[in-house]
Every structure is written in structure tokens, then in C-alpha cells.
Amino acid sequence: MAQKRKYNMRWSDIYSLGLLPAILMWGLSPFLDEKAILIASIILGGGWIVFSYFYIYLFKRCGIIGWITGWAMLLSGLIRSILYQTGIMQSPLILFEAPCIALLSYLFEKHDIRPHSCYEYKMRRGIMQEQYILGDFSQYEAHYIVRLVLTGALLSTGLSWGLFLYGIDIESRAGTYFYFYFPSGLGLAIILFESIRRLLIQHLIEKYEKKSKYHSAQSDKELDFMEFFFTEIRIMVIGDEKIFLTENNGNRNKFKFNYYAGLDLPIHHRTTYCTTLGEESQKARQIVRDELGIENPDLRHVCTTIAQKPWQQIGHYILFLPHDSLSKLNRYPGRWYTVNEIAHLFHSDKLHPLFKELYARLYTIVDTARTYHSNGKRRYAIRGYKPAFSLHRIDQMNIVFDDPIWLYVSRHNEDHLLYRIDTWIRKLFSQKDSSNNRDA
């Protein structure tokens, strides 16, 4: 029997803990002289940037706000030290720290500006890759807490600059409170709020886990009203180096999580919620048997993602059909598309968004596995050479399509300028290869 997963909240789930160095500086500033504050801000900020970078690099969760805080402390410390040396203006650090935090938070939220390794985290896990149930909330919570930090930074910016321009001195009681203790208390309040929120989310997950298991055992008729508990199984069909696509008109049935239209996969079915990958794979195979009459389908799991609402997940699969079975797709109103045809359609609005996501993932996996070994070393001695992408014999490649190592290698390989440094860092921190495939 599979061991039951635990949802115990960890301190690494609290994203706003990245504010701690700034909170510490704000709280201690009234007891430090000017030079000590500036030096501490620059050193602590630089150190926090490095720590947060590696924390994200090692695929933890709370590094992004630490990265924002570190850069805010470093930049504000440098700006303030220049002003201090030139004697242009005597001012508290919060005047520069709060705007920097607000700016970086805004760029993260609106323009997707983030540390390079944060993108690597997404590549390894998948853009919407499921990290079981808590992963659905974690991805949303990152943006929610960043927006909360942005709001607090804007509030601190407006208040501190308003008081400063009004003439409130740092050494006055009001100045000490609003320049130091207020932002410190606000940061602690955000951490406390997120901690309580996380505990409530954990309680919600455990509560609905029990409901999901109960309703998944009921008949389809009894499940009709349970629109929050289902799995969408989507199957890409490949045969003779082509992909079969049909027109999806975007049926707005309340059970459909995606309303977009476009060329889509022929097989996509809603079923009861699957709590394990094994259960989901069995249902996918049963769908192929029922739809195409194939008893032992060559079906490969690619990824399982989270839909727009919790407890609505999507399982992505690839079905490889032999030549003598291609006629089984005649029941669908579509046709076979070549790689070149799909490439021309990819950047248009004619492909269904979920098909584009799955195809891009498949492209990256196959292209990477044909170019590099799983340790990032090139298969060919010609630097920069990459084989042209094709569907030829990909069903015979010695890879597991849902293994994240190929997405990781696509960003960390011998052609990457910092590949040797990356390799050394992973050895230093004893990070082992997650792949079960040593080669393709």
C-alpha cells in the first residue's frame, strides 16, 4: 500500500520569510550609527541575494522574496552611502528600500522578471507541473504574497516619503516609529498573515482530500454535482511521424476548465478525480481501449498539471500508433499534421493552448535528449550542433517523458557558459541526478 502523503507545513513554505533581513535591519537601526547601518545593509543585502539565489537554485520555495529583499537592501545601501558621502541628503534607508522592494515586486508580478534559476525551477517542475495537491496552492501563493509585499512596500514608500518631505526627523519619536518600527512591524504582520493562511490552506487540503476520495468512489450520476473533483485526461496520438488533431470549438460546459478553441487532441475526457499517477494511467489506458479498441496501447505519461481551479487536474499522455492502426482515428473529424505544419501553426491562434503547452514540452524533451546525455554532456563533438526536431522513432528513445531531468538539462548543459560552475555547485551541495535514465 502506498504511503499516505503528509501535508505538514514547513518553514520553507512561508515565502515572506525572505523579508527577515530587512525586518532585522529596520528593528536594529535606531541602535546603530549611520555607517554601521549602511555597511550592514550592503553586506546583508549582498549575502541574502546569494543565499536566495542558491535557495531557488536548489529548488526550494521561498527564495524569490528573499531575492527581492536582498537587492532592495543592497541597492538602497549603495544609494544611501553615496548620498551620505557627498552630504547631499541625510535620510533613512526605508526611503530607498521600500521603493526598491515595490519596483522589483511589480516587475516580478507584471513582467515576469525574476532570477534566472527561478526559471530553471519552472523548467524542472513544469510550468504548471503538479507537485501533488500543495503544489497547486504554492504556485498561486507565490504571486499572492508578492502582491501583498508590493502593497506593503507602496504603503511604506508613500508614508515614509510623505513624513520625510513634511520634515519629520529620524531621531524624533515619530521618525523612529514610522521610519523603523512601522515597516518592521508591517513585515512581521505579513509573515504572520501568511503563516495563518498556510495553516488554513493545509486544513482545506486535508478536508477536501477526504471528500475527493469519497466522491471518486461514487457513480458518475452521483458525481455530476461535484464539479470541483475531476481529472481531465488528454492524449496526443502520434503515428507515421505525424500528429492527429481535431477542431475544438471551446464548449463552455461548466465541467470544462478551458474555454479556448483551436486545433486540439482527439482524445480528451473528463473522469473522476485521480489521487495517484497509477490510478490516472489506468484510466487513460481504459479510455484508449474504449475509444480505439486497442488492448495494449503504447501509452506514455508526459506530465500531470493543475487546472484553473483546485482539484481539477489534467493528465497529458502520448499514444504511439503503428501504421496498421492509423485507420482507427477515422472516427474523429480531423487529420494528420506534420511537424512542419504544426510549426507554422504554433505561433498563430489556430492551436489549442493546452496542446501548444504539451507540444512545446515534448519538443524540449526530445530535442534535449537527442543533443545531450542526462548529465548535460554533448552527444556530438560539434559545439552548437543540434539535430533537427522530428517525430522519427521517438517511441524507441530510451527516455521517460515525465522525467524532469531533460527539462533541467535543456537549461544546464555543456553549451551553457556556467555549466562547470553549476556542476560544481550541485556537487558541493550533494544534489544527485533525479533521472532514472542514464542515456537516451
XYZ file of C-alpha atoms in Angstrom:
440
model
C 0.000 0.000 0.000
C 1.354 3.432 -0.935
C 2.338 5.584 1.959
C -0.026 8.454 2.581
C 1.410 11.850 1.753
C 1.773 14.351 4.535
C 0.765 17.977 4.193
C 2.590 19.319 7.220
C 3.546 22.924 6.629
C 7.267 23.656 6.612
C 9.004 26.952 7.247
C 10.212 26.884 3.615
C 6.565 27.224 2.549
C 6.413 30.730 4.061
C 7.571 32.938 1.189
C 7.521 36.182 3.174
C 10.300 34.898 5.444
C 12.536 36.412 2.784
C 11.751 39.777 4.423
C 13.572 38.829 7.644
C 16.911 40.589 6.915
C 15.105 43.851 6.138
C 12.928 43.469 9.245
C 16.061 42.863 11.316
C 17.743 45.961 9.881
C 14.695 48.155 10.477
C 14.389 46.923 14.041
C 18.089 47.457 14.900
C 18.649 50.722 13.021
C 17.634 53.005 15.942
C 20.507 51.486 17.972
C 23.217 51.688 15.266
C 25.190 54.601 13.887
C 24.910 55.709 10.263
C 27.997 53.943 8.931
C 27.117 50.662 10.640
C 23.628 50.766 9.111
C 24.999 51.348 5.605
C 27.692 48.669 5.845
C 25.298 46.153 7.378
C 22.669 46.852 4.705
C 25.122 46.346 1.831
C 26.736 43.208 3.279
C 23.484 41.658 4.477
C 21.732 42.506 1.215
C 24.504 41.007 -0.917
C 24.656 37.900 1.248
C 20.876 37.489 1.104
C 20.929 37.730 -2.698
C 23.453 34.912 -2.880
C 21.566 32.814 -0.325
C 18.234 33.332 -2.084
C 19.741 32.549 -5.478
C 21.092 29.226 -4.276
C 17.928 28.522 -2.337
C 15.894 28.868 -5.527
C 18.647 27.052 -7.410
C 18.241 24.048 -5.148
C 14.516 24.040 -5.940
C 13.188 25.321 -2.652
C 10.173 27.557 -2.459
C 10.654 30.793 -0.580
C 13.687 32.292 -2.329
C 12.001 34.825 -4.599
C 11.012 37.367 -1.921
C 14.448 36.941 -0.367
C 15.960 37.767 -3.762
C 13.770 40.893 -3.959
C 14.645 41.920 -0.391
C 18.368 41.330 -0.888
C 18.546 43.507 -3.991
C 16.482 46.221 -2.287
C 18.846 46.279 0.698
C 21.950 46.274 -1.484
C 20.768 48.992 -3.858
C 19.339 51.206 -1.122
C 22.537 50.822 0.891
C 24.680 51.851 -2.087
C 22.439 54.818 -2.947
C 22.312 55.944 0.659
C 26.099 55.604 1.081
C 26.688 57.802 -1.983
C 24.343 60.441 -0.608
C 25.989 60.127 2.801
C 29.494 60.595 1.394
C 28.521 63.606 -0.712
C 26.481 65.106 2.095
C 23.547 65.766 -0.248
C 20.863 64.328 1.982
C 20.554 62.720 5.406
C 17.754 60.208 5.162
C 16.610 56.812 6.495
C 17.143 53.712 4.381
C 13.428 52.971 4.199
C 13.091 55.846 1.699
C 15.028 53.744 -0.813
C 14.405 50.186 0.397
C 10.625 50.391 0.157
C 10.601 51.748 -3.448
C 13.148 49.088 -4.489
C 11.034 46.310 -2.979
C 7.946 47.760 -4.672
C 9.678 48.027 -8.051
C 11.118 44.507 -8.017
C 7.831 43.046 -6.772
C 5.989 44.819 -9.575
C 8.437 43.526 -12.188
C 8.082 40.007 -10.821
C 4.305 40.160 -10.825
C 3.598 42.046 -14.061
C 6.597 41.462 -16.310
C 7.846 38.060 -15.169
C 11.269 39.459 -14.178
C 12.858 37.003 -11.764
C 16.156 35.248 -11.020
C 17.419 33.019 -13.830
C 17.359 29.989 -11.572
C 13.684 30.597 -10.770
C 13.007 29.938 -14.445
C 15.063 26.766 -14.111
C 12.797 25.738 -11.238
C 9.800 26.106 -13.535
C 11.537 24.158 -16.262
C 12.349 21.302 -13.902
C 8.899 21.101 -12.374
C 6.982 22.134 -15.475
C 5.194 25.427 -15.944
C 2.073 24.049 -14.289
C 3.630 20.804 -13.202
C 1.815 19.241 -10.293
C 3.707 18.948 -7.020
C 0.785 16.991 -5.671
C -2.053 18.980 -4.081
C 0.016 21.550 -2.225
C 1.813 22.450 -5.450
C -1.361 23.954 -6.886
C -1.613 26.384 -3.992
C 2.127 27.020 -3.835
C 2.328 28.413 -7.352
C -0.634 30.711 -6.722
C 0.576 31.700 -3.268
C 3.930 32.925 -4.613
C 2.175 35.586 -6.701
C -0.379 36.335 -3.999
C 2.296 37.011 -1.375
C 4.378 39.058 -3.826
C 1.316 41.237 -4.418
C 0.888 41.571 -0.673
C 4.542 42.587 -0.275
C 4.106 45.046 -3.151
C 1.126 46.635 -1.385
C 3.071 46.910 1.892
C 6.091 48.404 0.102
C 3.930 51.007 -1.638
C 2.304 51.894 1.679
C 5.696 52.258 3.379
C 7.038 54.283 0.454
C 4.178 56.765 0.482
C 4.159 57.120 4.264
C 7.938 57.466 4.706
C 8.429 59.919 1.858
C 5.403 61.928 2.976
C 6.797 62.252 6.508
C 10.301 62.976 5.221
C 9.130 65.769 2.942
C 6.993 67.088 5.777
C 10.178 67.439 7.823
C 9.915 64.624 10.363
C 13.432 63.985 11.671
C 14.877 60.476 12.052
C 15.771 60.997 15.693
C 12.305 62.201 16.706
C 9.837 59.805 18.282
C 7.558 59.896 15.227
C 10.536 59.417 12.899
C 11.832 56.427 14.862
C 8.415 54.834 14.813
C 7.464 55.406 11.173
C 10.931 55.027 9.610
C 11.954 51.912 11.533
C 9.330 50.214 13.690
C 6.372 50.642 11.343
C 7.942 48.819 8.341
C 9.409 46.230 10.701
C 6.014 45.571 12.264
C 4.359 45.524 8.846
C 6.833 42.888 7.654
C 6.192 40.725 10.711
C 2.447 41.124 10.176
C 2.817 39.850 6.598
C 4.767 36.811 7.824
C 2.150 36.108 10.496
C -0.678 36.545 7.985
C 0.939 34.141 5.513
C 1.632 31.582 8.251
C -2.017 31.597 9.320
C -3.100 31.472 5.673
C -0.852 28.465 5.057
C -2.294 26.625 8.033
C -5.822 27.258 6.746
C -4.811 26.035 3.269
C -3.333 22.903 4.782
C -6.570 22.298 6.679
C -8.555 22.860 3.462
C -6.376 20.392 1.547
C -6.772 17.673 4.155
C -10.512 18.277 4.343
C -11.089 18.067 0.600
C -8.705 15.124 0.216
C -11.164 13.080 2.249
C -14.123 14.379 0.234
C -12.348 13.672 -3.059
C -11.623 10.061 -2.134
C -15.231 9.590 -1.117
C -16.768 11.130 -4.241
C -14.298 9.459 -6.607
C -15.725 6.140 -5.410
C -19.289 7.167 -6.259
C -21.082 6.632 -9.571
C -20.906 9.225 -12.345
C -24.506 10.194 -11.651
C -23.700 10.965 -8.039
C -20.616 12.875 -9.185
C -22.492 15.235 -11.502
C -22.813 17.911 -8.859
C -19.190 17.569 -7.767
C -17.716 19.897 -10.393
C -14.644 20.537 -8.231
C -13.412 16.944 -8.313
C -12.318 15.580 -11.669
C -9.327 14.739 -13.810
C -9.106 15.679 -17.469
C -7.111 13.088 -19.443
C -5.663 14.399 -22.707
C -3.962 12.051 -25.176
C -1.749 13.112 -28.091
C -1.796 10.499 -30.883
C 1.386 10.073 -32.964
C 1.688 7.810 -35.983
C 3.944 7.745 -39.068
C 5.770 10.848 -37.776
C 2.551 12.858 -37.710
C 0.155 14.089 -35.009
C -3.608 13.747 -35.327
C -5.553 16.922 -34.496
C -9.223 17.834 -34.488
C -11.027 21.137 -34.213
C -12.001 22.063 -30.641
C -14.757 24.686 -30.677
C -14.355 25.503 -27.000
C -17.519 24.033 -25.499
C -18.388 26.115 -22.437
C -19.748 23.233 -20.429
C -19.351 24.042 -16.727
C -17.193 20.960 -16.307
C -14.639 22.206 -18.848
C -11.710 24.032 -17.287
C -10.563 25.609 -20.564
C -12.814 27.533 -22.939
C -10.288 28.191 -25.699
C -10.831 26.884 -29.213
C -8.368 25.645 -31.810
C -6.780 22.516 -33.216
C -6.612 20.084 -30.339
C -6.009 16.481 -29.383
C -8.665 13.993 -30.490
C -8.945 12.271 -27.116
C -9.679 14.343 -24.024
C -12.079 13.002 -21.431
C -13.226 14.067 -18.009
C -13.169 11.329 -15.378
C -13.336 11.046 -11.610
C -10.504 12.635 -9.668
C -7.313 10.569 -9.609
C -5.326 10.726 -6.376
C -2.334 8.793 -7.729
C -0.470 8.627 -11.035
C -1.083 4.881 -11.230
C -4.832 5.382 -10.990
C -4.711 8.100 -13.639
C -2.649 5.918 -16.012
C -5.109 3.032 -15.658
C -7.998 5.309 -16.564
C -6.063 6.688 -19.550
C -5.461 3.157 -20.840
C -9.112 2.291 -20.352
C -10.113 5.368 -22.367
C -7.861 4.225 -25.236
C -9.369 0.733 -25.102
C -12.904 2.116 -25.167
C -12.223 4.715 -27.870
C -9.923 2.842 -30.238
C -10.283 -0.804 -29.232
C -6.551 -1.214 -28.552
C -5.964 -3.648 -25.705
C -2.276 -2.948 -25.044
C -1.674 0.640 -26.140
C 1.829 2.158 -26.245
C 0.828 4.994 -23.941
C 3.380 7.267 -22.254
C 2.739 9.737 -19.448
C 4.205 13.207 -20.100
C 3.028 15.301 -17.163
C 0.114 15.962 -14.830
C -0.838 19.587 -14.362
C -3.286 21.613 -12.321
C -6.279 23.290 -13.921
C -7.569 26.758 -13.118
C -9.379 25.521 -10.015
C -8.087 23.253 -7.246
C -8.919 19.573 -7.568
C -9.221 19.832 -11.334
C -6.083 18.275 -12.767
C -5.042 17.377 -16.304
C -3.084 14.273 -17.233
C -1.136 14.608 -20.507
C -0.268 11.424 -22.415
C 1.176 10.340 -25.765
C -0.210 7.370 -27.677
C 2.065 5.830 -30.324
C 0.102 4.073 -33.056
C 1.607 1.574 -35.501
C 0.909 2.067 -39.201
C -1.762 -0.624 -39.368
C -3.771 1.090 -36.602
C -3.903 4.597 -38.101
C -7.348 3.947 -39.580
C -8.771 3.782 -36.056
C -8.576 7.602 -35.974
C -11.008 7.885 -38.903
C -13.857 8.140 -36.416
C -12.653 11.632 -35.465
C -13.313 14.674 -37.707
C -9.683 15.676 -38.101
C -6.495 14.843 -39.959
C -2.802 14.098 -39.510
C -0.389 17.053 -39.283
C 3.335 17.021 -39.938
C 5.898 18.708 -37.721
C 6.386 21.455 -40.308
C 2.661 22.176 -40.433
C 2.442 22.385 -36.654
C 5.494 24.668 -36.573
C 3.697 27.123 -38.886
C 0.555 26.981 -36.735
C 2.321 27.162 -33.396
C 2.598 30.956 -33.148
C -0.882 31.547 -34.524
C -4.219 31.373 -32.753
C -5.173 28.151 -34.520
C -3.801 25.736 -31.921
C -5.465 24.983 -28.609
C -3.396 26.463 -25.728
C -3.123 23.160 -23.871
C -1.977 21.360 -26.998
C 0.660 24.071 -27.542
C 1.897 23.585 -23.996
C 2.141 19.814 -24.368
C 3.800 20.063 -27.787
C 6.352 22.589 -26.508
C 7.186 20.282 -23.628
C 7.560 17.286 -25.950
C 9.727 19.336 -28.321
C 12.026 20.398 -25.476
C 12.363 16.869 -24.082
C 13.079 15.204 -27.432
C 15.396 17.963 -28.659
C 17.374 17.875 -25.401
C 17.615 14.074 -25.209
C 18.886 13.880 -28.783
C 21.511 16.562 -28.194
C 22.780 15.840 -24.667
C 23.295 12.994 -22.269
C 21.389 13.171 -18.983
C 24.475 14.657 -17.276
C 24.497 17.611 -19.687
C 27.402 16.408 -21.833
C 27.011 16.785 -25.582
C 26.399 13.691 -27.688
C 28.238 15.264 -30.603
C 31.664 16.874 -30.661
C 30.475 19.769 -32.845
C 29.767 22.642 -30.477
C 26.380 24.247 -31.008
C 25.085 21.470 -33.258
C 21.555 20.261 -32.601
C 19.681 17.653 -34.628
C 16.552 18.889 -36.364
C 13.412 18.049 -34.415
C 11.321 15.223 -35.808
C 8.958 12.530 -34.582
C 11.053 9.794 -36.169
C 11.434 6.816 -33.816
C 10.794 8.871 -30.667
C 8.777 5.946 -29.322
C 12.028 3.950 -29.328
C 14.069 6.547 -27.456
C 15.362 5.272 -24.131
C 13.850 8.087 -22.079
C 10.942 8.577 -19.709
C 8.943 11.552 -20.946
C 7.781 12.626 -17.497
C 11.311 12.647 -16.057
C 12.172 16.299 -15.256
C 15.896 15.727 -15.872
C 15.543 16.547 -19.587
C 13.883 19.874 -18.876
C 16.678 20.606 -16.433
C 19.385 19.616 -18.932
C 17.770 21.888 -21.532
C 18.938 24.798 -19.339
C 22.035 23.200 -17.760
C 24.240 21.621 -20.378
C 27.734 21.735 -21.795
C 26.823 24.633 -24.099
C 25.853 26.765 -21.104
C 28.599 29.207 -20.120
C 28.271 28.435 -16.423
C 27.846 24.688 -16.851
C 31.052 23.786 -14.970
C 30.192 26.174 -12.140
C 26.663 24.747 -11.975
C 28.068 21.214 -11.852
C 30.497 22.150 -9.111
C 27.731 23.801 -7.057
C 25.499 20.761 -7.300
C 28.360 18.505 -6.248
C 29.123 20.866 -3.375
C 25.547 20.643 -2.133
C 25.357 16.893 -2.884
C 22.497 17.297 -5.368
C 22.011 13.995 -7.165
C 20.634 13.411 -10.625
C 16.881 12.792 -10.384
C 16.787 10.728 -13.543
C 16.446 7.008 -13.793
C 17.680 7.201 -17.390
C 21.403 7.372 -17.846
C 21.063 7.819 -21.608
C 18.536 8.149 -24.371
